[in-house]
Amino acid sequence: MSLRVCFKPATVSIFRRQFVPSTSFISSQTRSYSILDKATMSSSAPAPQRRFQNPAVFVCDIQEKFRPAIHEFDKVIATTSKLLRASSILSLPVFVTTQNRARLGDTVSELKPHLATATVKADIDKTRFSIHICVTQTALDLLQAGHKVYILADGVSSTNKEEVPIALARLRQAGAVVTSSESWIYELMGDAAVPEFKGIVGLVKDTARETKGSLGGLVGSKI
């Protein structure tokens, strides 16, 4: 019951500091000079790039029938809502699933306004446990397929809260990155110069109270 993000390793843009090489080095008895190529000096700075180049967001089975059963379900919804808003700002593809919608109900009403956007690429009903029972099976399948998987700890839960740290430890051991929603959003951008930065800062401020509540209720000292 939750969110995760993934992308192919080959598409990851690694954030490196770039140093401009000198074209020549002249030495005398008293001093040294580093001479920069004129073309390098006159060229403009490169356009800012996001740290992750091909991410996708998965929202798994956040349905009405699970509302009374899942620990801190309202906090899962709050984090999902924030991530969907961030996905809209950043134009991230979103994939939504439900498990046996006819019996377990549709995606919760609180998320519906955020699903009516162009960034939602699929809203799929299914019966398979992968991307249901649960995040663990989904993440393991994605890892096996060669994706890099991030689990947002303030957006996952279970009927038994004690199961969450066990699952997160297993996923971390399998190669997934366990992090928080806000940390992942900023890591994705990687540069305050990206055009969407201002919108994300506004979102983070707007959801600060909910973020604190989700971290306290769903994460605490569990990871």
PDB file of C-alpha atoms in Angstrom:
ATOM      1  CA  MET A   1       0.000   0.000   0.000  1.00  0.00           C
ATOM      2  CA  SER A   2       2.150   2.828  -1.082  1.00  0.00           C
ATOM      3  CA  LEU A   3       4.418   4.685  -3.404  1.00  0.00           C
ATOM      4  CA  ARG A   4       7.648   3.948  -5.048  1.00  0.00           C
ATOM      5  CA  VAL A   5       9.734   5.330  -7.864  1.00  0.00           C
ATOM      6  CA  CYS A   6      12.002   3.612 -10.310  1.00  0.00           C
ATOM      7  CA  PHE A   7      14.093   4.141 -13.386  1.00  0.00           C
ATOM      8  CA  LYS A   8      16.544   2.228 -15.547  1.00  0.00           C
ATOM      9  CA  PRO A   9      20.126   2.489 -14.254  1.00  0.00           C
ATOM     10  CA  ALA A  10      21.361   3.421 -17.704  1.00  0.00           C
ATOM     11  CA  THR A  11      19.229   6.551 -17.673  1.00  0.00           C
ATOM     12  CA  VAL A  12      20.526   7.927 -14.391  1.00  0.00           C
ATOM     13  CA  SER A  13      22.332  11.231 -14.710  1.00  0.00           C
ATOM     14  CA  ILE A  14      25.191  11.155 -12.205  1.00  0.00           C
ATOM     15  CA  PHE A  15      25.685  14.517 -10.549  1.00  0.00           C
ATOM     16  CA  ARG A  16      29.340  15.367 -10.984  1.00  0.00           C
ATOM     17  CA  ARG A  17      31.215  18.634 -10.509  1.00  0.00           C
ATOM     18  CA  GLN A  18      32.814  19.587 -13.824  1.00  0.00           C
ATOM     19  CA  PHE A  19      36.217  21.269 -13.902  1.00  0.00           C
ATOM     20  CA  VAL A  20      37.303  23.300 -16.938  1.00  0.00           C
ATOM     21  CA  PRO A  21      40.716  22.061 -18.091  1.00  0.00           C
ATOM     22  CA  SER A  22      43.427  24.503 -18.991  1.00  0.00           C
ATOM     23  CA  THR A  23      44.736  24.374 -22.554  1.00  0.00           C
ATOM     24  CA  SER A  24      48.308  25.060 -21.552  1.00  0.00           C
ATOM     25  CA  PHE A  25      50.501  25.651 -18.548  1.00  0.00           C
ATOM     26  CA  ILE A  26      53.408  28.121 -18.683  1.00  0.00           C
ATOM     27  CA  SER A  27      56.105  28.167 -16.056  1.00  0.00           C
ATOM     28  CA  SER A  28      58.836  30.735 -15.341  1.00  0.00           C
ATOM     29  CA  GLN A  29      61.276  31.203 -12.497  1.00  0.00           C
ATOM     30  CA  THR A  30      58.916  33.477 -10.601  1.00  0.00           C
ATOM     31  CA  ARG A  31      55.327  32.553 -11.426  1.00  0.00           C
ATOM     32  CA  SER A  32      52.942  30.155 -13.200  1.00  0.00           C
ATOM     33  CA  TYR A  33      49.898  30.779 -15.331  1.00  0.00           C
ATOM     34  CA  SER A  34      46.914  28.642 -16.218  1.00  0.00           C
ATOM     35  CA  ILE A  35      45.515  29.763 -19.560  1.00  0.00           C
ATOM     36  CA  LEU A  36      41.910  28.975 -20.403  1.00  0.00           C
ATOM     37  CA  ASP A  37      40.801  28.385 -23.929  1.00  0.00           C
ATOM     38  CA  LYS A  38      39.030  31.509 -25.235  1.00  0.00           C
ATOM     39  CA  ALA A  39      36.148  29.438 -26.519  1.00  0.00           C
ATOM     40  CA  THR A  40      35.645  27.968 -23.039  1.00  0.00           C
ATOM     41  CA  MET A  41      35.724  31.399 -21.421  1.00  0.00           C
ATOM     42  CA  SER A  42      33.123  32.804 -23.785  1.00  0.00           C
ATOM     43  CA  SER A  43      30.720  29.857 -23.683  1.00  0.00           C
ATOM     44  CA  SER A  44      27.630  30.075 -21.493  1.00  0.00           C
ATOM     45  CA  ALA A  45      27.101  27.827 -18.467  1.00  0.00           C
ATOM     46  CA  PRO A  46      25.370  24.518 -19.236  1.00  0.00           C
ATOM     47  CA  ALA A  47      21.625  24.364 -18.631  1.00  0.00           C
ATOM     48  CA  PRO A  48      20.715  22.800 -15.276  1.00  0.00           C
ATOM     49  CA  GLN A  49      19.734  19.148 -15.435  1.00  0.00           C
ATOM     50  CA  ARG A  50      17.785  16.972 -13.064  1.00  0.00           C
ATOM     51  CA  ARG A  51      19.705  14.334 -11.176  1.00  0.00           C
ATOM     52  CA  PHE A  52      17.335  11.583 -12.353  1.00  0.00           C
ATOM     53  CA  GLN A  53      16.566  11.596 -16.051  1.00  0.00           C
ATOM     54  CA  ASN A  54      13.902   8.904 -16.423  1.00  0.00           C
ATOM     55  CA  PRO A  55      11.880   8.427 -13.215  1.00  0.00           C
ATOM     56  CA  ALA A  56       8.380   7.032 -12.864  1.00  0.00           C
ATOM     57  CA  VAL A  57       6.038   7.074  -9.878  1.00  0.00           C
ATOM     58  CA  PHE A  58       3.940   4.059  -8.853  1.00  0.00           C
ATOM     59  CA  VAL A  59       0.872   4.416  -6.600  1.00  0.00           C
ATOM     60  CA  CYS A  60      -0.250   1.033  -5.379  1.00  0.00           C
ATOM     61  CA  ASP A  61      -3.756   0.082  -4.250  1.00  0.00           C
ATOM     62  CA  ILE A  62      -4.702   3.006  -2.029  1.00  0.00           C
ATOM     63  CA  GLN A  63      -8.357   1.988  -1.930  1.00  0.00           C
ATOM     64  CA  GLU A  64     -11.440   2.703   0.163  1.00  0.00           C
ATOM     65  CA  LYS A  65     -11.804  -0.803   1.630  1.00  0.00           C
ATOM     66  CA  PHE A  66      -8.286  -0.591   3.064  1.00  0.00           C
ATOM     67  CA  ARG A  67      -9.024   2.625   4.954  1.00  0.00           C
ATOM     68  CA  PRO A  68      -9.987   1.021   8.297  1.00  0.00           C
ATOM     69  CA  ALA A  69      -7.420  -1.767   8.044  1.00  0.00           C
ATOM     70  CA  ILE A  70      -4.126  -0.060   7.230  1.00  0.00           C
ATOM     71  CA  HIS A  71      -2.032   1.512   9.992  1.00  0.00           C
ATOM     72  CA  GLU A  72      -1.969   5.339   9.688  1.00  0.00           C
ATOM     73  CA  PHE A  73      -3.801   5.173   6.373  1.00  0.00           C
ATOM     74  CA  ASP A  74      -4.492   8.904   6.405  1.00  0.00           C
ATOM     75  CA  LYS A  75      -0.754   9.596   6.464  1.00  0.00           C
ATOM     76  CA  VAL A  76      -0.196   7.307   3.478  1.00  0.00           C
ATOM     77  CA  ILE A  77      -2.808   9.377   1.655  1.00  0.00           C
ATOM     78  CA  ALA A  78      -1.136  12.646   2.681  1.00  0.00           C
ATOM     79  CA  THR A  79       2.254  11.577   1.353  1.00  0.00           C
ATOM     80  CA  THR A  80       0.716  10.207  -1.837  1.00  0.00           C
ATOM     81  CA  SER A  81      -1.119  13.461  -2.392  1.00  0.00           C
ATOM     82  CA  LYS A  82       2.110  15.414  -2.012  1.00  0.00           C
ATOM     83  CA  LEU A  83       3.971  13.150  -4.419  1.00  0.00           C
ATOM     84  CA  LEU A  84       1.207  13.372  -7.014  1.00  0.00           C
ATOM     85  CA  ARG A  85       1.311  17.167  -6.790  1.00  0.00           C
ATOM     86  CA  ALA A  86       5.094  17.052  -7.195  1.00  0.00           C
ATOM     87  CA  SER A  87       4.684  14.716 -10.153  1.00  0.00           C
ATOM     88  CA  SER A  88       2.394  17.240 -11.810  1.00  0.00           C
ATOM     89  CA  ILE A  89       4.882  20.089 -11.267  1.00  0.00           C
ATOM     90  CA  LEU A  90       7.786  17.985 -12.530  1.00  0.00           C
ATOM     91  CA  SER A  91       5.799  16.233 -15.304  1.00  0.00           C
ATOM     92  CA  LEU A  92       6.654  12.770 -13.978  1.00  0.00           C
ATOM     93  CA  PRO A  93       4.779   9.767 -15.402  1.00  0.00           C
ATOM     94  CA  VAL A  94       2.489   8.196 -12.797  1.00  0.00           C
ATOM     95  CA  PHE A  95       1.137   4.635 -12.799  1.00  0.00           C
ATOM     96  CA  VAL A  96      -1.792   3.843 -10.503  1.00  0.00           C
ATOM     97  CA  THR A  97      -3.194   0.442  -9.628  1.00  0.00           C
ATOM     98  CA  THR A  98      -6.134  -0.991  -7.722  1.00  0.00           C
ATOM     99  CA  GLN A  99      -6.578  -4.535  -6.491  1.00  0.00           C
ATOM    100  CA  ASN A 100      -9.889  -6.126  -7.529  1.00  0.00           C
ATOM    101  CA  ARG A 101     -11.658  -2.774  -7.725  1.00  0.00           C
ATOM    102  CA  ALA A 102     -15.146  -4.296  -7.862  1.00  0.00           C
ATOM    103  CA  ARG A 103     -14.737  -5.772  -4.377  1.00  0.00           C
ATOM    104  CA  LEU A 104     -12.229  -3.447  -2.690  1.00  0.00           C
ATOM    105  CA  GLY A 105     -13.342  -0.110  -4.085  1.00  0.00           C
ATOM    106  CA  ASP A 106     -11.743   2.594  -6.161  1.00  0.00           C
ATOM    107  CA  THR A 107      -8.724   4.724  -5.308  1.00  0.00           C
ATOM    108  CA  VAL A 108      -9.624   6.919  -2.322  1.00  0.00           C
ATOM    109  CA  SER A 109     -11.518  10.111  -3.067  1.00  0.00           C
ATOM    110  CA  GLU A 110      -8.797  12.363  -1.621  1.00  0.00           C
ATOM    111  CA  LEU A 111      -6.450  11.394  -4.450  1.00  0.00           C
ATOM    112  CA  LYS A 112      -8.943  11.639  -7.311  1.00  0.00           C
ATOM    113  CA  PRO A 113      -8.297  15.334  -8.108  1.00  0.00           C
ATOM    114  CA  HIS A 114      -4.594  14.575  -8.535  1.00  0.00           C
ATOM    115  CA  LEU A 115      -5.239  11.655 -10.890  1.00  0.00           C
ATOM    116  CA  ALA A 116      -7.022  13.715 -13.514  1.00  0.00           C
ATOM    117  CA  THR A 117      -3.775  14.972 -15.024  1.00  0.00           C
ATOM    118  CA  ALA A 118      -1.798  14.242 -18.143  1.00  0.00           C
ATOM    119  CA  THR A 119       1.059  12.775 -16.105  1.00  0.00           C
ATOM    120  CA  VAL A 120      -1.048   9.748 -15.081  1.00  0.00           C
ATOM    121  CA  LYS A 121      -0.126   7.233 -17.771  1.00  0.00           C
ATOM    122  CA  ALA A 122      -2.148   4.273 -16.506  1.00  0.00           C
ATOM    123  CA  ASP A 123      -4.850   3.477 -13.944  1.00  0.00           C
ATOM    124  CA  ILE A 124      -4.996  -0.294 -13.889  1.00  0.00           C
ATOM    125  CA  ASP A 125      -7.126  -2.779 -11.980  1.00  0.00           C
ATOM    126  CA  LYS A 126      -5.555  -6.194 -11.407  1.00  0.00           C
ATOM    127  CA  THR A 127      -5.499  -9.290  -9.222  1.00  0.00           C
ATOM    128  CA  ARG A 128      -1.770 -10.052  -9.062  1.00  0.00           C
ATOM    129  CA  PHE A 129      -0.069  -9.456  -5.723  1.00  0.00           C
ATOM    130  CA  SER A 130       2.917  -7.798  -7.349  1.00  0.00           C
ATOM    131  CA  ILE A 131       2.167  -4.122  -6.896  1.00  0.00           C
ATOM    132  CA  HIS A 132      -0.220  -5.108  -4.085  1.00  0.00           C
ATOM    133  CA  ILE A 133       0.975  -7.640  -1.499  1.00  0.00           C
ATOM    134  CA  CYS A 134       2.681  -5.659  -1.777  1.00  0.00           C
ATOM    135  CA  VAL A 135       5.338  -3.059  -2.140  1.00  0.00           C
ATOM    136  CA  THR A 136       7.774  -5.840  -1.345  1.00  0.00           C
ATOM    137  CA  GLN A 137       6.820  -8.056  -4.293  1.00  0.00           C
ATOM    138  CA  THR A 138       6.589  -5.097  -6.645  1.00  0.00           C
ATOM    139  CA  ALA A 139       9.983  -3.732  -5.666  1.00  0.00           C
ATOM    140  CA  LEU A 140      11.634  -7.136  -5.941  1.00  0.00           C
ATOM    141  CA  ASP A 141      10.164  -7.600  -9.428  1.00  0.00           C
ATOM    142  CA  LEU A 142      11.377  -4.159 -10.513  1.00  0.00           C
ATOM    143  CA  LEU A 143      14.853  -4.784  -9.138  1.00  0.00           C
ATOM    144  CA  GLN A 144      15.022  -8.103 -10.953  1.00  0.00           C
ATOM    145  CA  ALA A 145      14.047  -6.294 -14.171  1.00  0.00           C
ATOM    146  CA  GLY A 146      17.030  -3.986 -13.780  1.00  0.00           C
ATOM    147  CA  HIS A 147      15.362  -0.864 -12.406  1.00  0.00           C
ATOM    148  CA  LYS A 148      16.636   1.343  -9.610  1.00  0.00           C
ATOM    149  CA  VAL A 149      13.897   1.408  -6.966  1.00  0.00           C
ATOM    150  CA  TYR A 150      13.251   4.008  -4.283  1.00  0.00           C
ATOM    151  CA  ILE A 151      10.813   3.227  -1.463  1.00  0.00           C
ATOM    152  CA  LEU A 152       9.326   6.275   0.242  1.00  0.00           C
ATOM    153  CA  ALA A 153       9.124   5.265   3.881  1.00  0.00           C
ATOM    154  CA  ASP A 154       6.640   8.001   4.787  1.00  0.00           C
ATOM    155  CA  GLY A 155       4.243   6.636   2.166  1.00  0.00           C
ATOM    156  CA  VAL A 156       4.122   2.912   2.980  1.00  0.00           C
ATOM    157  CA  SER A 157       2.209   1.007   5.623  1.00  0.00           C
ATOM    158  CA  SER A 158       0.590  -2.322   6.460  1.00  0.00           C
ATOM    159  CA  THR A 159      -2.232  -3.798   8.470  1.00  0.00           C
ATOM    160  CA  ASN A 160       0.365  -4.659  11.125  1.00  0.00           C
ATOM    161  CA  LYS A 161       2.741  -1.753  11.734  1.00  0.00           C
ATOM    162  CA  GLU A 162       5.424  -4.157  12.961  1.00  0.00           C
ATOM    163  CA  GLU A 163       5.750  -5.616   9.474  1.00  0.00           C
ATOM    164  CA  VAL A 164       6.883  -2.336   7.922  1.00  0.00           C
ATOM    165  CA  PRO A 165      10.470  -2.176   9.265  1.00  0.00           C
ATOM    166  CA  ILE A 166      10.943  -5.869   8.428  1.00  0.00           C
ATOM    167  CA  ALA A 167       9.880  -5.265   4.830  1.00  0.00           C
ATOM    168  CA  LEU A 168      11.999  -2.119   4.502  1.00  0.00           C
ATOM    169  CA  ALA A 169      15.069  -3.949   5.803  1.00  0.00           C
ATOM    170  CA  ARG A 170      14.507  -6.757   3.301  1.00  0.00           C
ATOM    171  CA  LEU A 171      14.111  -4.329   0.409  1.00  0.00           C
ATOM    172  CA  ARG A 172      17.198  -2.382   1.390  1.00  0.00           C
ATOM    173  CA  GLN A 173      19.179  -5.631   1.472  1.00  0.00           C
ATOM    174  CA  ALA A 174      17.828  -6.526  -1.978  1.00  0.00           C
ATOM    175  CA  GLY A 175      19.117  -3.243  -3.404  1.00  0.00           C
ATOM    176  CA  ALA A 176      16.271  -0.747  -3.054  1.00  0.00           C
ATOM    177  CA  VAL A 177      16.900   2.708  -1.622  1.00  0.00           C
ATOM    178  CA  VAL A 178      14.709   3.523   1.380  1.00  0.00           C
ATOM    179  CA  THR A 179      14.235   7.269   1.771  1.00  0.00           C
ATOM    180  CA  SER A 180      11.591   9.927   2.443  1.00  0.00           C
ATOM    181  CA  SER A 181       9.312  11.632  -0.052  1.00  0.00           C
ATOM    182  CA  GLU A 182      10.767  15.107   0.440  1.00  0.00           C
ATOM    183  CA  SER A 183      14.343  13.860   0.235  1.00  0.00           C
ATOM    184  CA  TRP A 184      13.595  12.019  -2.993  1.00  0.00           C
ATOM    185  CA  ILE A 185      11.883  15.018  -4.599  1.00  0.00           C
ATOM    186  CA  TYR A 186      14.884  17.252  -3.942  1.00  0.00           C
ATOM    187  CA  GLU A 187      17.316  14.542  -5.026  1.00  0.00           C
ATOM    188  CA  LEU A 188      15.412  14.132  -8.275  1.00  0.00           C
ATOM    189  CA  MET A 189      15.787  17.828  -9.080  1.00  0.00           C
ATOM    190  CA  GLY A 190      19.451  17.986  -8.094  1.00  0.00           C
ATOM    191  CA  ASP A 191      19.773  21.696  -8.891  1.00  0.00           C
ATOM    192  CA  ALA A 192      17.974  24.779  -7.589  1.00  0.00           C
ATOM    193  CA  ALA A 193      18.281  26.279 -11.059  1.00  0.00           C
ATOM    194  CA  VAL A 194      15.782  23.872 -12.636  1.00  0.00           C
ATOM    195  CA  PRO A 195      12.610  25.734 -13.696  1.00  0.00           C
ATOM    196  CA  GLU A 196      10.332  23.724 -11.401  1.00  0.00           C
ATOM    197  CA  PHE A 197      12.290  24.445  -8.217  1.00  0.00           C
ATOM    198  CA  LYS A 198      10.122  27.369  -7.110  1.00  0.00           C
ATOM    199  CA  GLY A 199       6.951  25.334  -7.496  1.00  0.00           C
ATOM    200  CA  ILE A 200       8.417  22.462  -5.472  1.00  0.00           C
ATOM    201  CA  VAL A 201       9.541  24.803  -2.686  1.00  0.00           C
ATOM    202  CA  GLY A 202       5.986  26.127  -2.485  1.00  0.00           C
ATOM    203  CA  LEU A 203       4.634  22.565  -2.306  1.00  0.00           C
ATOM    204  CA  VAL A 204       7.080  21.604   0.448  1.00  0.00           C
ATOM    205  CA  LYS A 205       6.060  24.638   2.506  1.00  0.00           C
ATOM    206  CA  ASP A 206       2.377  23.982   1.893  1.00  0.00           C
ATOM    207  CA  THR A 207       2.647  20.358   3.075  1.00  0.00           C
ATOM    208  CA  ALA A 208       5.156  20.825   5.916  1.00  0.00           C
ATOM    209  CA  ARG A 209       2.685  19.884   8.640  1.00  0.00           C
ATOM    210  CA  GLU A 210       1.497  16.769   6.811  1.00  0.00           C
ATOM    211  CA  THR A 211       5.091  15.734   6.086  1.00  0.00           C
ATOM    212  CA  LYS A 212       6.005  15.988   9.752  1.00  0.00           C
ATOM    213  CA  GLY A 213       2.947  13.961  10.713  1.00  0.00           C
ATOM    214  CA  SER A 214       3.661  11.241   8.160  1.00  0.00           C
ATOM    215  CA  LEU A 215       7.296  10.951   9.200  1.00  0.00           C
ATOM    216  CA  GLY A 216       6.306  10.697  12.858  1.00  0.00           C
ATOM    217  CA  GLY A 217       3.476   8.235  12.307  1.00  0.00           C
ATOM    218  CA  LEU A 218       4.946   5.989   9.625  1.00  0.00           C
ATOM    219  CA  VAL A 219       8.717   6.233  10.011  1.00  0.00           C
ATOM    220  CA  GLY A 220       9.781   7.246  13.516  1.00  0.00           C
ATOM    221  CA  SER A 221      12.796   5.099  14.389  1.00  0.00           C
ATOM    222  CA  LYS A 222      11.788   2.149  12.202  1.00  0.00           C
ATOM    223  CA  ILE A 223      14.461   2.471   9.511  1.00  0.00           C
TER     224      ILE A 223
END
